[in-house]
Amino acid sequence: MNLSARLRLVGGDLLDLLFPRVCLGCGDLLESKESCLYVCDGCIGQIRWLQFPCCLKCGQPFHGELVGVRECPNCVHLKPSFHRGRVAFLLHGIGQSLVHHLKYRGVVGVLKDLPHLLLQAPDYLSFFEDAVLVPVPLHTYRLRKRGYNQAALIAGTLAEFVQGASYADLLVRTRSTSTQTALPKEKRLKNVKNAFATKPESVMDETLRYVVIDDVITTGATLESCCRVLRKAGASRVDVAALGRG
Ligand SMILES: [Zn+2]
């Protein structure tokens, strides 16, 4: 993490004084009257929210007339063991910029805007009601390098403001895997197979609904791998969610 990212982690407000904030979408200087810290009101309207109709498993949007289609071809092929999946927005324009700044540039303050931004996606928010939110873990090596786990920060933020939701850091990554983005679809599940485990102290409650959270979903392989571990440990209902859809 570079110096500016570290400063943002320990004291974003101080940095704001030195370097005025600009909208991550259009680059305009943000004034205090704007509703968000990192996105101007104009750009909030540009976010491409994912709405129904979409794949019930991975949130992939469907276009045109639909009769009886509930899962996308990828999910039909993957046969995920999770029950449902939801995604907030497409990784496009401002949505992509938000995730990129959170994940690679250390601007974790963008999560302060999440409660306001997600007012635009009530269906997405209600998905987390009364659920236990479990972040996809980072390997210790990558966690040390980045300084934080973006999935854990997203899950923690959602758990703070969604009614009845709670946060539980139940999983560990047992081996470092090569990045999924460089791999073709067929190899992704194999790449993350047996890469996760529950922490020794994690105990599943089969009366609860768990939602595994990641920053981005593409084929769903990482989330599926985490889901299998939770199911094996005794969780009866596991869903998945991500902020962005790649
Ligand atoms: Zn799908």
XYZ file of N, CA and C and ligand atoms in Angstrom:
739
model
N 0.836 -1.190 0.000
C 0.000 0.000 0.000
C 0.880 1.252 0.000
N 0.528 2.255 -0.804
C 1.343 3.463 -0.831
C 0.989 4.397 0.333
N 1.726 5.478 0.460
C 1.565 6.360 1.615
C 0.164 6.964 1.684
N -0.333 7.395 0.542
C -1.650 8.036 0.562
C -2.731 7.053 0.997
N -2.589 5.775 0.566
C -3.558 4.759 0.971
C -3.491 4.527 2.482
N -2.254 4.485 3.012
C -2.095 4.278 4.456
C -2.714 5.428 5.250
N -2.477 6.643 4.761
C -3.034 7.811 5.446
C -4.552 7.767 5.449
N -5.106 7.281 4.317
C -6.564 7.194 4.235
C -7.098 6.211 5.267
N -6.343 5.137 5.476
C -6.784 4.136 6.452
C -6.795 4.713 7.862
N -5.760 5.476 8.215
C -5.667 5.958 9.588
C -6.393 7.287 9.789
N -6.530 8.067 8.758
C -7.178 9.354 8.964
C -7.581 10.018 7.673
N -8.642 9.488 7.062
C -9.106 10.017 5.784
C -9.417 11.504 5.852
N -9.940 11.948 7.008
C -10.365 13.345 7.121
C -9.176 14.292 7.001
N -8.057 13.889 7.582
C -6.854 14.715 7.536
C -6.401 14.879 6.086
N -6.451 13.767 5.372
C -6.005 13.791 3.980
C -6.920 14.673 3.123
N -8.205 14.649 3.479
C -9.161 15.467 2.726
C -8.809 16.953 2.788
N -8.245 17.358 3.923
C -7.864 18.759 4.074
C -6.707 19.107 3.138
N -5.785 18.145 3.024
C -4.602 18.380 2.198
C -4.901 18.233 0.713
N -5.682 17.208 0.419
C -6.034 16.948 -0.981
C -7.556 16.908 -1.115
N -8.169 17.949 -1.610
C -9.634 17.959 -1.720
C -10.134 16.773 -2.548
N -11.268 16.243 -2.156
C -11.806 15.063 -2.829
C -12.443 15.424 -4.163
N -12.267 14.512 -5.109
C -12.941 14.693 -6.390
C -13.825 13.476 -6.636
N -14.845 13.654 -7.455
C -15.751 12.548 -7.772
C -14.980 11.473 -8.532
N -15.122 10.229 -8.089
C -14.418 9.128 -8.746
C -14.996 8.845 -10.133
N -16.165 9.376 -10.396
C -16.788 9.170 -11.702
C -16.327 10.201 -12.715
N -16.578 11.487 -12.419
C -16.329 12.531 -13.435
C -15.113 13.386 -13.132
N -14.543 13.245 -11.945
C -13.344 14.008 -11.612
C -13.630 15.419 -11.114
N -14.890 15.819 -11.042
C -15.225 17.162 -10.542
C -14.948 17.258 -9.044
N -14.612 18.457 -8.597
C -14.380 18.695 -7.177
C -15.699 18.498 -6.418
N -15.630 17.758 -5.314
C -16.864 17.497 -4.557
C -17.064 18.567 -3.500
N -18.276 19.072 -3.433
C -18.582 20.083 -2.423
C -19.267 19.411 -1.242
N -19.285 20.116 -0.109
C -19.820 19.485 1.107
C -21.318 19.209 1.016
N -22.026 19.903 0.109
C -23.474 19.677 0.028
C -23.839 18.375 -0.695
N -22.856 17.729 -1.341
C -23.149 16.478 -2.052
C -23.505 15.387 -1.037
N -24.323 14.430 -1.453
C -24.759 13.397 -0.499
C -23.678 12.357 -0.232
N -22.716 12.204 -1.143
C -21.665 11.202 -0.945
C -20.288 11.874 -0.823
N -19.364 11.132 -0.257
C -18.009 11.651 -0.085
C -17.167 11.493 -1.347
N -17.493 10.481 -2.159
C -16.625 10.160 -3.291
C -17.326 10.162 -4.648
N -18.630 10.369 -4.645
C -19.373 10.359 -5.909
C -20.293 11.567 -5.929
N -20.262 12.321 -7.024
C -21.165 13.480 -7.091
C -22.584 13.001 -7.390
N -23.552 13.849 -7.062
C -24.954 13.452 -7.231
C -25.265 13.061 -8.679
N -24.614 13.746 -9.621
C -24.851 13.428 -11.031
C -24.396 12.021 -11.377
N -23.231 11.622 -10.848
C -22.688 10.298 -11.178
C -23.426 9.167 -10.467
N -24.055 9.462 -9.324
C -24.833 8.402 -8.648
C -25.893 7.858 -9.613
N -26.457 8.783 -10.385
C -27.492 8.395 -11.340
C -26.967 7.566 -12.503
N -25.630 7.509 -12.656
C -25.037 6.761 -13.770
C -24.716 5.311 -13.406
N -24.831 4.978 -12.115
C -24.491 3.607 -11.711
C -25.475 2.637 -12.354
N -24.923 1.567 -12.925
C -25.804 0.591 -13.595
C -26.194 -0.505 -12.621
N -27.271 -0.253 -11.875
C -27.765 -1.202 -10.880
C -28.285 -2.446 -11.561
N -28.068 -3.582 -10.922
C -28.588 -4.833 -11.483
C -29.975 -5.106 -10.921
N -30.917 -5.192 -11.808
C -32.285 -5.426 -11.364
C -32.834 -6.675 -12.014
N -33.971 -7.131 -11.530
C -34.637 -8.257 -12.170
C -35.127 -7.816 -13.539
N -35.162 -8.654 -14.581
C -34.813 -10.073 -14.485
C -33.299 -10.304 -14.536
N -32.847 -11.178 -13.648
C -31.440 -11.569 -13.664
C -31.355 -13.006 -13.144
N -30.178 -13.615 -13.331
C -29.982 -14.982 -12.863
C -30.126 -15.009 -11.335
N -30.922 -15.906 -10.834
C -31.169 -15.971 -9.382
C -29.943 -16.441 -8.610
N -28.998 -17.034 -9.323
C -27.802 -17.552 -8.652
C -26.659 -16.535 -8.630
N -26.446 -15.862 -9.746
C -25.248 -15.018 -9.823
C -25.532 -13.567 -10.183
N -26.778 -13.224 -10.420
C -27.120 -11.834 -10.708
C -26.897 -11.395 -12.139
N -26.433 -12.296 -12.985
C -26.219 -11.971 -14.408
C -27.532 -11.438 -15.009
N -27.493 -10.221 -15.583
C -28.754 -9.670 -16.096
C -29.245 -10.399 -17.345
N -30.558 -10.539 -17.460
C -31.169 -11.116 -18.660
C -31.776 -9.978 -19.469
N -31.735 -10.140 -20.775
C -32.326 -9.111 -21.618
C -33.439 -9.717 -22.458
N -34.408 -8.916 -22.778
C -35.493 -9.354 -23.652
C -36.557 -10.142 -22.926
N -37.443 -10.746 -23.707
C -38.558 -11.525 -23.156
C -38.048 -12.797 -22.491
N -38.576 -13.114 -21.338
C -38.133 -14.312 -20.644
C -39.318 -15.171 -20.255
N -39.228 -16.425 -20.604
C -40.261 -17.345 -20.144
C -39.571 -18.469 -19.387
N -39.713 -18.464 -18.113
C -39.237 -19.585 -17.296
C -37.740 -19.676 -17.072
N -36.944 -18.711 -17.577
C -35.497 -18.775 -17.344
C -35.183 -18.178 -15.980
N -34.535 -18.933 -15.132
C -34.234 -18.422 -13.799
C -32.742 -18.452 -13.504
N -31.999 -19.240 -14.268
C -30.552 -19.293 -14.061
C -29.850 -19.106 -15.396
N -28.676 -18.473 -15.354
C -27.935 -18.240 -16.586
C -27.217 -19.540 -16.993
N -26.782 -19.665 -18.252
C -26.105 -20.893 -18.696
C -24.888 -21.246 -17.841
N -24.154 -20.232 -17.390
C -22.974 -20.478 -16.564
C -23.355 -21.183 -15.259
N -24.434 -20.736 -14.641
C -24.856 -21.339 -13.366
C -25.474 -22.717 -13.578
N -26.152 -22.889 -14.699
C -26.693 -24.214 -15.003
C -25.524 -25.207 -15.104
N -24.423 -24.746 -15.699
C -23.236 -25.569 -15.858
C -22.508 -25.769 -14.522
N -22.360 -24.690 -13.755
C -21.603 -24.729 -12.496
C -22.340 -25.512 -11.415
N -23.678 -25.522 -11.488
C -24.530 -26.141 -10.456
C -24.065 -25.736 -9.059
N -24.086 -24.446 -8.758
C -23.555 -23.997 -7.470
C -24.364 -24.554 -6.297
N -23.677 -24.731 -5.176
C -24.376 -25.255 -4.007
C -25.000 -24.132 -3.197
N -24.728 -22.860 -3.596
C -25.431 -21.782 -2.895
C -26.837 -21.650 -3.463
N -27.697 -21.091 -2.642
C -29.113 -21.048 -2.986
C -29.438 -19.868 -3.906
N -29.019 -18.676 -3.474
C -29.303 -17.468 -4.237
C -28.072 -16.570 -4.259
N -27.984 -15.714 -5.266
C -26.891 -14.754 -5.325
C -27.392 -13.410 -5.813
N -26.834 -12.337 -5.248
C -27.229 -10.996 -5.700
C -26.003 -10.106 -5.903
N -26.107 -9.220 -6.875
C -25.039 -8.273 -7.168
C -25.658 -6.883 -7.231
N -24.919 -5.871 -6.738
C -25.498 -4.518 -6.710
C -25.453 -3.851 -8.078
N -24.265 -3.835 -8.693
C -24.161 -3.088 -9.952
C -23.166 -3.734 -10.913
N -23.234 -3.315 -12.164
C -22.284 -3.789 -13.175
C -20.950 -3.078 -12.987
N -19.855 -3.796 -13.235
C -18.529 -3.179 -13.167
C -18.313 -2.367 -14.431
N -18.882 -1.178 -14.403
C -18.866 -0.339 -15.579
C -18.886 1.100 -15.076
N -18.105 1.974 -15.680
C -18.122 3.390 -15.312
C -17.865 3.617 -13.832
N -18.783 4.301 -13.200
C -18.607 4.671 -11.798
C -18.567 3.439 -10.879
N -19.351 2.422 -11.196
C -19.348 1.188 -10.397
C -17.963 0.547 -10.394
N -17.365 0.498 -11.557
C -16.024 -0.077 -11.700
C -14.996 0.769 -10.941
N -15.146 2.063 -11.036
C -14.222 2.978 -10.370
C -14.307 2.823 -8.848
N -15.509 2.680 -8.323
C -15.680 2.498 -6.874
C -14.947 1.251 -6.387
N -15.166 0.142 -7.083
C -14.538 -1.122 -6.671
C -13.016 -1.045 -6.833
N -12.580 -0.448 -7.921
C -11.142 -0.328 -8.179
C -10.451 0.487 -7.079
N -11.048 1.606 -6.693
C -10.446 2.444 -5.652
C -10.441 1.738 -4.301
N -11.492 0.980 -4.031
C -11.552 0.237 -2.772
C -10.503 -0.869 -2.748
N -10.388 -1.585 -3.863
C -9.568 -2.790 -3.885
C -8.089 -2.524 -4.118
N -7.788 -1.637 -5.030
C -6.385 -1.480 -5.430
C -5.748 -0.161 -4.995
N -6.538 0.810 -4.621
C -5.952 2.116 -4.327
C -6.094 2.532 -2.870
N -6.603 1.601 -2.055
C -6.653 1.867 -0.617
C -7.654 2.919 -0.188
N -8.580 3.281 -1.084
C -9.561 4.307 -0.712
C -10.754 3.619 -0.031
N -10.506 3.139 1.192
C -11.562 2.379 1.874
C -12.714 3.289 2.308
N -12.456 4.604 2.289
C -13.503 5.564 2.643
C -14.713 5.497 1.712
N -14.558 4.907 0.517
C -15.715 4.816 -0.397
C -16.857 4.038 0.253
N -16.506 3.192 1.220
C -17.555 2.399 1.881
C -18.475 3.263 2.736
N -17.985 4.443 3.115
C -18.859 5.361 3.865
C -20.035 5.797 3.001
N -19.848 5.733 1.676
C -20.922 6.125 0.754
C -21.918 5.000 0.486
N -21.549 3.800 0.909
C -22.381 2.639 0.571
C -23.842 2.756 1.062
N -24.065 3.155 2.328
C -25.463 3.260 2.781
C -26.289 4.180 1.888
N -25.704 5.308 1.511
C -26.477 6.234 0.676
C -26.663 5.673 -0.741
N -25.581 5.127 -1.311
C -25.664 4.596 -2.681
C -26.682 3.470 -2.783
N -26.690 2.593 -1.779
C -27.547 1.408 -1.863
C -29.026 1.706 -1.590
N -29.324 2.969 -1.250
C -30.739 3.355 -1.179
C -31.384 3.188 -2.552
N -30.514 3.244 -3.597
C -30.994 3.073 -4.974
C -31.291 1.604 -5.293
N -30.863 0.700 -4.426
C -31.006 -0.739 -4.710
C -31.669 -1.451 -3.523
N -32.936 -1.124 -3.243
C -33.604 -1.689 -2.065
C -33.696 -3.223 -2.074
N -33.835 -3.797 -3.278
C -33.893 -5.272 -3.381
C -32.590 -5.904 -2.912
N -31.499 -5.250 -3.283
C -30.171 -5.743 -2.909
C -30.013 -5.674 -1.395
N -30.398 -4.557 -0.802
C -30.258 -4.386 0.650
C -31.084 -5.407 1.422
N -32.307 -5.639 0.969
C -33.186 -6.540 1.722
C -32.675 -7.979 1.676
N -31.810 -8.266 0.698
C -31.215 -9.604 0.584
C -30.397 -9.953 1.845
N -29.883 -8.937 2.543
C -29.008 -9.185 3.692
C -29.733 -9.169 5.038
N -31.029 -8.883 5.000
C -31.764 -8.799 6.259
C -31.716 -10.123 7.008
N -31.427 -10.039 8.290
C -31.391 -11.195 9.192
C -30.400 -12.282 8.777
N -29.398 -11.921 7.994
C -28.402 -12.921 7.563
C -27.068 -12.699 8.270
N -26.262 -13.754 8.290
C -24.903 -13.661 8.807
C -23.985 -13.444 7.607
N -23.280 -12.328 7.578
C -22.461 -11.989 6.416
C -21.024 -12.460 6.636
N -20.572 -13.317 5.719
C -19.253 -13.952 5.851
C -18.360 -13.509 4.689
N -17.274 -12.788 4.962
C -16.429 -12.337 3.849
C -15.584 -13.458 3.256
N -15.339 -13.395 1.943
C -14.340 -14.263 1.316
C -12.988 -13.837 1.889
N -12.230 -14.763 2.496
C -10.970 -14.351 3.127
C -9.844 -14.160 2.117
N -8.886 -13.343 2.503
C -7.656 -13.193 1.711
C -6.605 -14.091 2.346
N -5.661 -14.541 1.545
C -4.534 -15.276 2.117
C -3.702 -14.295 2.956
N -3.127 -14.796 4.048
C -2.361 -13.937 4.970
C -1.331 -13.085 4.223
N -0.704 -13.700 3.222
C 0.327 -12.986 2.456
C -0.270 -11.750 1.772
N -1.424 -11.960 1.119
C -2.034 -10.847 0.390
C -2.636 -9.819 1.356
N -3.131 -10.334 2.487
C -3.698 -9.439 3.500
C -2.614 -8.502 4.031
N -1.442 -9.050 4.267
C -0.334 -8.242 4.770
C 0.082 -7.195 3.738
N 0.090 -7.624 2.490
C 0.519 -6.730 1.417
C -0.485 -5.574 1.227
N -1.769 -5.917 1.237
C -2.784 -4.891 0.988
C -3.137 -4.116 2.262
N -3.032 -4.788 3.392
C -3.334 -4.122 4.661
C -4.768 -4.275 5.115
N -5.634 -4.758 4.256
C -7.041 -4.942 4.625
C -7.662 -5.914 3.630
N -8.782 -6.516 4.048
C -9.534 -7.379 3.136
C -10.787 -6.611 2.704
N -10.839 -6.267 1.431
C -11.957 -5.436 0.958
C -13.304 -6.133 1.132
N -13.329 -7.470 0.992
C -14.595 -8.202 1.163
C -15.071 -8.108 2.619
N -14.116 -8.148 3.552
C -14.466 -8.034 4.968
C -15.005 -6.638 5.275
N -14.414 -5.632 4.654
C -14.888 -4.259 4.886
C -16.305 -4.072 4.329
N -16.568 -4.671 3.165
C -17.914 -4.565 2.573
C -18.928 -5.274 3.481
N -18.586 -6.504 3.891
C -19.500 -7.276 4.747
C -19.751 -6.547 6.068
N -18.683 -5.993 6.639
C -18.811 -5.277 7.907
C -19.689 -4.047 7.768
N -19.526 -3.326 6.654
C -20.331 -2.123 6.421
C -21.806 -2.493 6.264
N -22.086 -3.531 5.471
C -23.476 -3.952 5.272
C -24.108 -4.394 6.604
N -23.320 -5.131 7.388
C -23.846 -5.641 8.666
C -24.185 -4.494 9.619
N -23.489 -3.376 9.452
C -23.743 -2.230 10.333
C -25.076 -1.557 10.055
N -25.489 -1.534 8.800
C -26.703 -0.749 8.549
C -27.894 -1.522 7.990
N -27.746 -2.807 7.715
C -28.909 -3.575 7.270
C -29.552 -4.234 8.485
N -30.859 -4.096 8.569
C -31.593 -4.605 9.715
C -31.401 -6.116 9.936
N -30.999 -6.466 11.120
C -30.895 -7.874 11.502
C -29.656 -8.577 10.966
N -28.853 -7.875 10.161
C -27.656 -8.529 9.601
C -26.515 -8.502 10.619
N -25.694 -9.543 10.584
C -24.530 -9.561 11.469
C -23.310 -9.999 10.658
N -22.140 -9.802 11.230
C -20.886 -10.088 10.532
C -20.172 -11.229 11.240
N -19.661 -12.183 10.483
C -18.891 -13.266 11.104
C -17.748 -13.666 10.174
N -16.540 -13.542 10.669
C -15.346 -13.864 9.887
C -15.023 -15.347 10.111
N -15.688 -16.214 9.361
C -15.661 -17.650 9.666
C -14.617 -18.433 8.876
N -14.116 -17.827 7.778
C -13.284 -18.602 6.857
C -11.831 -18.145 6.832
N -10.964 -19.056 6.426
C -9.570 -18.696 6.144
C -9.210 -19.231 4.764
N -8.237 -18.585 4.143
C -7.733 -19.084 2.871
C -6.503 -19.920 3.187
N -6.571 -21.192 2.865
C -5.502 -22.099 3.281
C -4.341 -22.136 2.297
N -4.597 -21.724 1.083
C -3.452 -21.620 0.167
C -3.659 -20.422 -0.751
N -2.538 -19.852 -1.152
C -2.587 -18.709 -2.049
C -2.897 -19.224 -3.450
N -3.824 -18.582 -4.125
C -4.189 -19.045 -5.464
C -3.822 -17.972 -6.476
N -3.586 -18.392 -7.703
C -3.302 -17.382 -8.721
C -4.594 -16.614 -8.999
N -4.439 -15.388 -9.452
C -5.615 -14.544 -9.619
C -6.591 -15.132 -10.645
N -7.876 -15.074 -10.292
C -8.898 -15.692 -11.118
C -9.059 -14.976 -12.459
N -8.773 -13.681 -12.459
C -9.029 -12.906 -13.679
C -8.215 -13.392 -14.871
N -7.041 -14.010 -14.583
C -6.184 -14.448 -15.681
C -6.601 -15.822 -16.219
N -7.572 -16.455 -15.573
C -7.907 -17.836 -15.942
C -9.197 -17.938 -16.757
N -9.253 -18.919 -17.693
C -10.515 -19.156 -18.385
C -11.550 -19.747 -17.416
N -12.802 -19.591 -17.791
C -13.933 -19.984 -16.946
C -13.796 -21.392 -16.380
N -13.391 -22.354 -17.253
C -13.364 -23.766 -16.838
C -12.329 -24.029 -15.745
N -11.284 -23.207 -15.697
C -10.197 -23.486 -14.756
C -10.383 -22.807 -13.405
N -11.383 -21.922 -13.316
C -11.492 -21.105 -12.109
C -11.899 -21.900 -10.874
N -12.841 -22.809 -11.045
C -13.292 -23.583 -9.884
C -12.170 -24.477 -9.375
N -11.413 -25.052 -10.327
C -10.289 -25.918 -9.963
C -9.223 -25.118 -9.204
N -9.007 -23.889 -9.652
C -7.989 -23.021 -9.044
C -8.286 -22.726 -7.572
N -9.561 -22.585 -7.233
C -9.905 -22.226 -5.846
C -10.403 -23.431 -5.038
N -10.367 -24.614 -5.668
C -10.822 -25.816 -4.961
C -9.904 -26.080 -3.763
N -10.504 -26.357 -2.635
C -9.760 -26.601 -1.386
C -8.857 -25.446 -0.977
N -9.187 -24.244 -1.416
C -8.376 -23.071 -1.035
C -8.889 -22.437 0.250
N -10.066 -22.898 0.726
C -10.672 -22.286 1.908
C -10.980 -23.335 2.970
N -11.060 -22.870 4.205
C -11.471 -23.740 5.314
C -12.155 -22.876 6.356
N -12.926 -23.510 7.229
C -13.498 -22.727 8.332
C -12.419 -22.573 9.397
N -12.482 -21.500 10.146
C -11.552 -21.310 11.263
C -11.874 -22.361 12.319
N -10.882 -22.797 13.085
C -11.129 -23.841 14.081
C -12.267 -23.476 15.045
N -12.401 -22.178 15.345
C -13.417 -21.772 16.326
C -14.794 -21.520 15.690
N -14.893 -21.649 14.350
C -16.173 -21.371 13.695
C -17.186 -22.488 13.927
N -18.347 -22.113 14.397
C -19.420 -23.091 14.602
C -20.635 -22.631 13.805
N -21.164 -23.512 12.961
C -22.326 -23.150 12.147
C -23.602 -23.377 12.934
N -24.563 -22.501 12.696
C -25.881 -22.657 13.307
C -26.843 -22.948 12.159
N -27.421 -24.136 12.148
C -28.222 -24.497 10.963
C -29.560 -23.761 10.895
N -29.870 -22.985 11.912
C -31.106 -22.190 11.839
C -30.845 -20.838 11.161
N -29.574 -20.529 10.915
C -29.250 -19.212 10.347
C -29.018 -19.281 8.845
N -29.190 -18.125 8.211
C -28.881 -18.008 6.788
C -27.571 -17.241 6.653
N -26.635 -17.846 5.933
C -25.322 -17.226 5.737
C -25.230 -16.640 4.328
N -24.595 -15.483 4.207
C -24.354 -14.909 2.883
C -22.857 -14.632 2.756
N -22.213 -15.332 1.820
C -20.782 -15.108 1.586
C -20.634 -13.863 0.710
N -19.744 -12.956 1.135
C -19.617 -11.660 0.463
C -18.250 -11.515 -0.203
N -18.273 -11.080 -1.468
C -17.023 -10.730 -2.147
C -17.200 -9.359 -2.800
N -16.098 -8.752 -3.210
C -16.234 -7.452 -3.870
C -16.822 -7.609 -5.267
N -16.385 -8.674 -5.958
C -16.788 -8.865 -7.354
C -17.168 -10.325 -7.593
N -18.154 -10.550 -8.431
C -18.458 -11.913 -8.876
C -18.271 -11.955 -10.392
N -17.625 -13.016 -10.868
C -17.506 -13.175 -12.319
C -18.159 -14.495 -12.706
N -17.478 -15.616 -12.451
C -18.137 -16.897 -12.736
C -18.791 -17.460 -11.478
N -18.462 -16.925 -10.331
C -19.019 -17.433 -9.074
C -18.179 -18.533 -8.453
N -17.027 -18.861 -9.050
C -16.220 -19.997 -8.578
C -15.674 -19.783 -7.162
N -15.176 -18.592 -6.869
C -14.628 -18.318 -5.533
C -15.723 -18.404 -4.476
N -16.842 -17.770 -4.753
C -17.955 -17.792 -3.802
C -18.474 -19.218 -3.616
N -18.515 -19.965 -4.711
C -18.974 -21.362 -4.637
C -18.041 -22.185 -3.747
N -16.746 -21.966 -3.892
C -15.779 -22.713 -3.108
C -15.964 -22.416 -1.606
N -16.186 -21.156 -1.259
C -16.433 -20.772 0.144
C -17.740 -21.382 0.644
N -18.736 -21.361 -0.224
C -20.048 -21.889 0.133
C -19.966 -23.373 0.487
N -19.222 -24.122 -0.321
C -19.082 -25.566 -0.079
C -18.491 -25.827 1.299
N -17.504 -24.999 1.686
C -16.859 -25.171 2.993
C -17.852 -24.928 4.125
N -18.663 -23.885 3.982
C -19.648 -23.575 5.030
C -20.699 -24.679 5.137
N -21.108 -25.185 3.968
C -22.120 -26.264 3.953
C -21.556 -27.511 4.625
N -20.312 -27.806 4.297
C -19.669 -28.992 4.861
C -19.545 -28.876 6.386
N -19.376 -27.629 6.843
C -19.229 -27.401 8.291
C -20.571 -27.381 9.005
N -21.671 -27.491 8.231
C -22.972 -27.623 8.892
C -23.978 -26.528 8.600
N -23.608 -25.524 7.788
C -24.577 -24.473 7.455
C -25.625 -25.061 6.510
N -26.904 -24.792 6.769
C -27.923 -25.414 5.926
C -28.312 -24.497 4.764
N -28.293 -23.186 4.985
C -28.674 -22.279 3.904
C -27.556 -21.269 3.687
N -26.970 -21.285 2.493
C -25.894 -20.347 2.179
C -26.214 -19.625 0.868
N -26.167 -18.309 0.898
C -26.337 -17.483 -0.290
C -25.034 -16.721 -0.538
N -24.951 -16.045 -1.657
C -23.736 -15.269 -1.949
C -24.110 -13.886 -2.480
N -23.202 -12.952 -2.336
C -23.446 -11.605 -2.880
C -22.121 -10.909 -3.152
N -22.167 -9.987 -4.108
C -20.995 -9.170 -4.414
C -21.470 -7.752 -4.720
N -20.558 -6.817 -4.648
C -20.924 -5.446 -5.022
C -21.028 -5.319 -6.526
N -19.965 -5.787 -7.224
C -19.918 -5.599 -8.656
C -19.940 -6.887 -9.448
N -20.434 -6.800 -10.666
C -20.457 -7.972 -11.548
C -19.489 -7.757 -12.700
N -18.468 -8.620 -12.782
C -17.446 -8.464 -13.817
C -17.879 -9.015 -15.147
Zn -25.915 -17.205 -13.166
